[in-house]
């Protein structure tokens, strides 16, 4: 076990210590209900206008087609309009969505019984044809989610309210993968007859409809009559303002012009401590930071696995979580920490080796005094994570030069060329809702985005395949630990720490439903239940 | 006639400048490393998708052809389509320009109402009490030395933390809610005005000091004219050219977008739009934005010259008679 | 020094402030006072006092050495950039003002083009093209300060070149290097120095603005702008993170500005006259 010796030694003697745990503050919401940060008070009358502020808008260039949406902000916005067959409940349980129940007669067969009374916002009733058509459209399309929904062989309509899906081989994350927006049920009839262009407008079964949108400025959603869930949604109008600057969002929360804001600063709970009527919830997400070491890097810097392993060993995940993320992140392996069955990051090979081993590996590889460039986003807390990494690696004699880049430069550098020409890069993934899902991206042939910098590893691919195919139980836990070990040894994409989501809200104006955990970056999962206290 | 040829020359040189700006901004936007496709389509995009986007926005043509197409369509008022929003960039600039224009207006009004009198006052008192001059210099010097990101951060913090009457953020267009608009614009305008007022005051002070040593002021004092009358009748008119120049420069500068203020107060102005577009390689927006700012700047400069010509008839000929 | 005695107290205090700032920074950096600026040695956001004289930042780094490094970075980058500006602007300004003709036209046109770019947008474009960091920051400062300085130098060069001694030098057959070195430069040096001080204060502000927007020097290197940017979200819980570098930045710019004013007043003496 590597602990941040330097940090804690000093912290022990200091008055203001935030080394060992998350800062404790009075305004952290506490919910009696397990699995929730807060549960909306149903006694409050519905109605009112909900004002939210988010950091970025959806990536609109891919249009509003949910099947092409590949970033969490898009999923979050689209989830106000689109719904999925199943959904993720508290603690990553799979709950009914547009399917009211399902049968799983064999490991490769799923039968979904569709909910009665579900209509699209144009009034037409959702049918089994929409479900089948949506599956077929997803499988035939270019969206990346078709990789995640697994080896779907056949989707067929049993009757108007029953759909059966056959997989070609067992796929444990199947239900979890259906719980995300790209797997939403689309209005197939309207898409086919051309009466709606879903890349430009949203037409779903969800609780809200879009009233207006100005890219990168604002969204306005209004409550939809005829939504299938009785008495929902509670709010009449949802205004979402896009505010890039943390200070602007903090200001909006403090002066009450926003009811709920997304925050990026890990110290936000403390910064808002004492502001009457505000609360800050910290959602434990499965999103995690990872370090990419380009095995095609110029000069062959990282083509020797020993060099990559040495770097992996020198990563002090606890220090990253404590210093850069204020104690709110958690060390993680490739199976995101917090998900059922996820491996223990302290048990992977690199965690058991010491710095001497790392130095020895570098010596054996002839890579002492290695210097490399680390490309990181300029949005907090990425630069902080990069700086802790830099300090970590200094311990084994590696010099890291951080390049803090804008979105265009970063993505161009990392994804733009095959083979890629960068040295190393820092980013984060949404960790999804099943422990084996995100691991699929460690197979470049399936993921695609990393073909430029990651060599396929047969052993690792076997571990991935085994983890996704094994049904829940002790056998799966073993398979997941093996997956973590394989990723750890491969060390081309090195999982680091989970990335918390901070949500500030006006406890005097809003009674929200917030989950304690989240896999698809969707803080607004409970938005249909939100109750407004003052408006 | 001489005036006409002078204006013709001026207009021609403006066109040449704009043409050079268009080349430079086009080149700069294509020199930026990294790609629009990765930003626009995300990491999972296939090469086919990338090619499709490139073809859609004409980015598969050669640079020269792209430039020519852009320039010729821009001349018809069509500045292209934003790759991020899929909308014509002129639509978004049309929505954002009022925000920036309003900030600019507040800044310039503050400069005229506060900066100019302050400059005159510190100048006419410059030789008076000992230390008075230094204090005036110090005050206006402080105004230009406090960066807007320091002052802005502090103002945002204070006004959002403590109920001080004005709100941070929450911009609404003037047409929708004039009261709310003013409440949201006052703070950013105030932060911005500190610099603008200080610059104007400094320039005014210098200009007035230069006028005060002229013989006709001495004559006026000798005639026994009152200080107020001297300021109004002689000083202001003769000191006005540099003051007008600094005011128009400030106007043009502000119309180019007060990026930091817009960021801090979450105002949807043109500055943040252009900066965001640079980060995302939204070429049409960057190109249109810079060209727009350049047009404003050049027109402002021409207006300054025109004003100078009106204020001082000698100026027009002086400007024409460039030596050697 | 006659200049020193002639200068008023404000100009002198500006110069003293600058000298002290530079001295403290050099001493602090050379002797490594406060330790390694990049090492994460303490608790996060510790208040000033005790082991960490100016407290620690959000990564537990001591602010004192970071402040030394920050002042050093900001001053050094701005100074180098302004020296480059001064050299280029002098060459361009003299070319345009003394030689004029098509050369002058070209220079004026280029200057006008640069002038009409919005400042921060220009700096961010440079950062995007060159890649953010020290080079981009210096390039931005040069590109932002060069138009005004070139114009002022040109105007001064026009005036100087009309003077009798230049005319007589030309008539007596002096070559251009001689005229440049003997007549033009000495008479332009005052203007260049005054403009240089103003450019320096602009440079510091540009560096700060760029860092504030995340396009400045690369972490973990600190600069005054980067320190203020990082600290600005902690105004409530750790105000020292902004206050100290903020004050230093304001004092530095103010000192440079008042010194510049004094310098100009000394070079263009103007009898102050009071109307009241």
Short mmCIF file of N, CA and C in Angstrom, two decimals, chain A residues 9 34 81 115 135 179 199 203 221 236 249 283 299-301 316 324 381 386 388 439 446 484 524:
data_model
loop_
_atom_site.label_atom_id
_atom_site.label_comp_id
_atom_site.label_asym_id
_atom_site.label_seq_id
_atom_site.Cartn_x
_atom_site.Cartn_y
_atom_site.Cartn_z
N UNK A 9 1.72 13.33 7.01
CA UNK A 9 2.60 13.64 8.13
C UNK A 9 2.41 15.09 8.53
N UNK A 34 -31.63 5.06 1.82
CA UNK A 34 -30.35 4.61 1.30
C UNK A 34 -30.30 4.73 -0.22
N UNK A 81 -36.15 14.28 -22.38
CA UNK A 81 -37.10 14.04 -23.46
C UNK A 81 -37.20 12.55 -23.81
N UNK A 115 -44.70 -0.97 -21.10
CA UNK A 115 -45.65 -0.26 -20.24
C UNK A 115 -46.85 0.19 -21.06
N UNK A 135 -33.88 -0.47 -31.88
CA UNK A 135 -32.76 -1.41 -31.80
C UNK A 135 -32.09 -1.54 -33.17
N UNK A 179 -29.93 1.06 -20.24
CA UNK A 179 -30.43 2.12 -19.37
C UNK A 179 -29.85 3.49 -19.73
N UNK A 199 -32.31 14.48 -35.81
CA UNK A 199 -31.00 15.09 -35.57
C UNK A 199 -31.18 16.58 -35.25
N UNK A 203 -38.09 14.26 -30.11
CA UNK A 203 -39.46 13.77 -29.98
C UNK A 203 -39.39 12.45 -29.24
N UNK A 221 -37.21 23.85 -21.40
CA UNK A 221 -38.08 22.68 -21.53
C UNK A 221 -39.40 23.00 -20.84
N UNK A 236 -43.29 22.89 -14.08
CA UNK A 236 -43.93 23.28 -15.34
C UNK A 236 -42.89 23.60 -16.41
N UNK A 249 -21.38 30.27 -11.84
CA UNK A 249 -22.37 29.32 -11.35
C UNK A 249 -22.52 29.41 -9.83
N UNK A 283 -22.03 13.46 -5.51
CA UNK A 283 -22.48 12.20 -6.06
C UNK A 283 -21.25 11.35 -6.39
N UNK A 299 9.87 8.24 -30.76
CA UNK A 299 11.05 7.77 -30.04
C UNK A 299 10.80 6.49 -29.26
N UNK A 300 9.64 5.88 -29.47
CA UNK A 300 9.35 4.62 -28.78
C UNK A 300 9.38 4.72 -27.28
N UNK A 301 8.98 5.87 -26.76
CA UNK A 301 9.05 6.10 -25.31
C UNK A 301 8.29 5.05 -24.52
N UNK A 316 0.49 7.48 -7.41
CA UNK A 316 -0.03 7.44 -6.05
C UNK A 316 -1.49 7.87 -6.12
N UNK A 324 -5.65 16.46 -5.43
CA UNK A 324 -6.27 17.09 -6.59
C UNK A 324 -7.78 17.09 -6.51
N UNK A 381 -10.87 19.76 -12.45
CA UNK A 381 -9.57 19.67 -11.78
C UNK A 381 -8.49 18.95 -12.59
N UNK A 386 -3.00 16.40 -13.18
CA UNK A 386 -1.75 16.31 -13.94
C UNK A 386 -0.55 16.70 -13.08
N UNK A 388 -0.25 16.44 -9.81
CA UNK A 388 0.07 15.39 -8.83
C UNK A 388 0.80 14.24 -9.54
N UNK A 439 -14.57 -1.35 -19.53
CA UNK A 439 -13.40 -2.15 -19.89
C UNK A 439 -13.35 -2.48 -21.37
N UNK A 446 -12.41 -2.63 -30.77
CA UNK A 446 -13.83 -2.38 -30.54
C UNK A 446 -14.11 -0.90 -30.26
N UNK A 484 -9.01 -6.31 -14.22
CA UNK A 484 -8.24 -5.21 -13.62
C UNK A 484 -6.74 -5.49 -13.71
N UNK A 524 -29.44 14.71 -13.37
CA UNK A 524 -30.86 15.06 -13.42
C UNK A 524 -31.78 13.84 -13.53
#
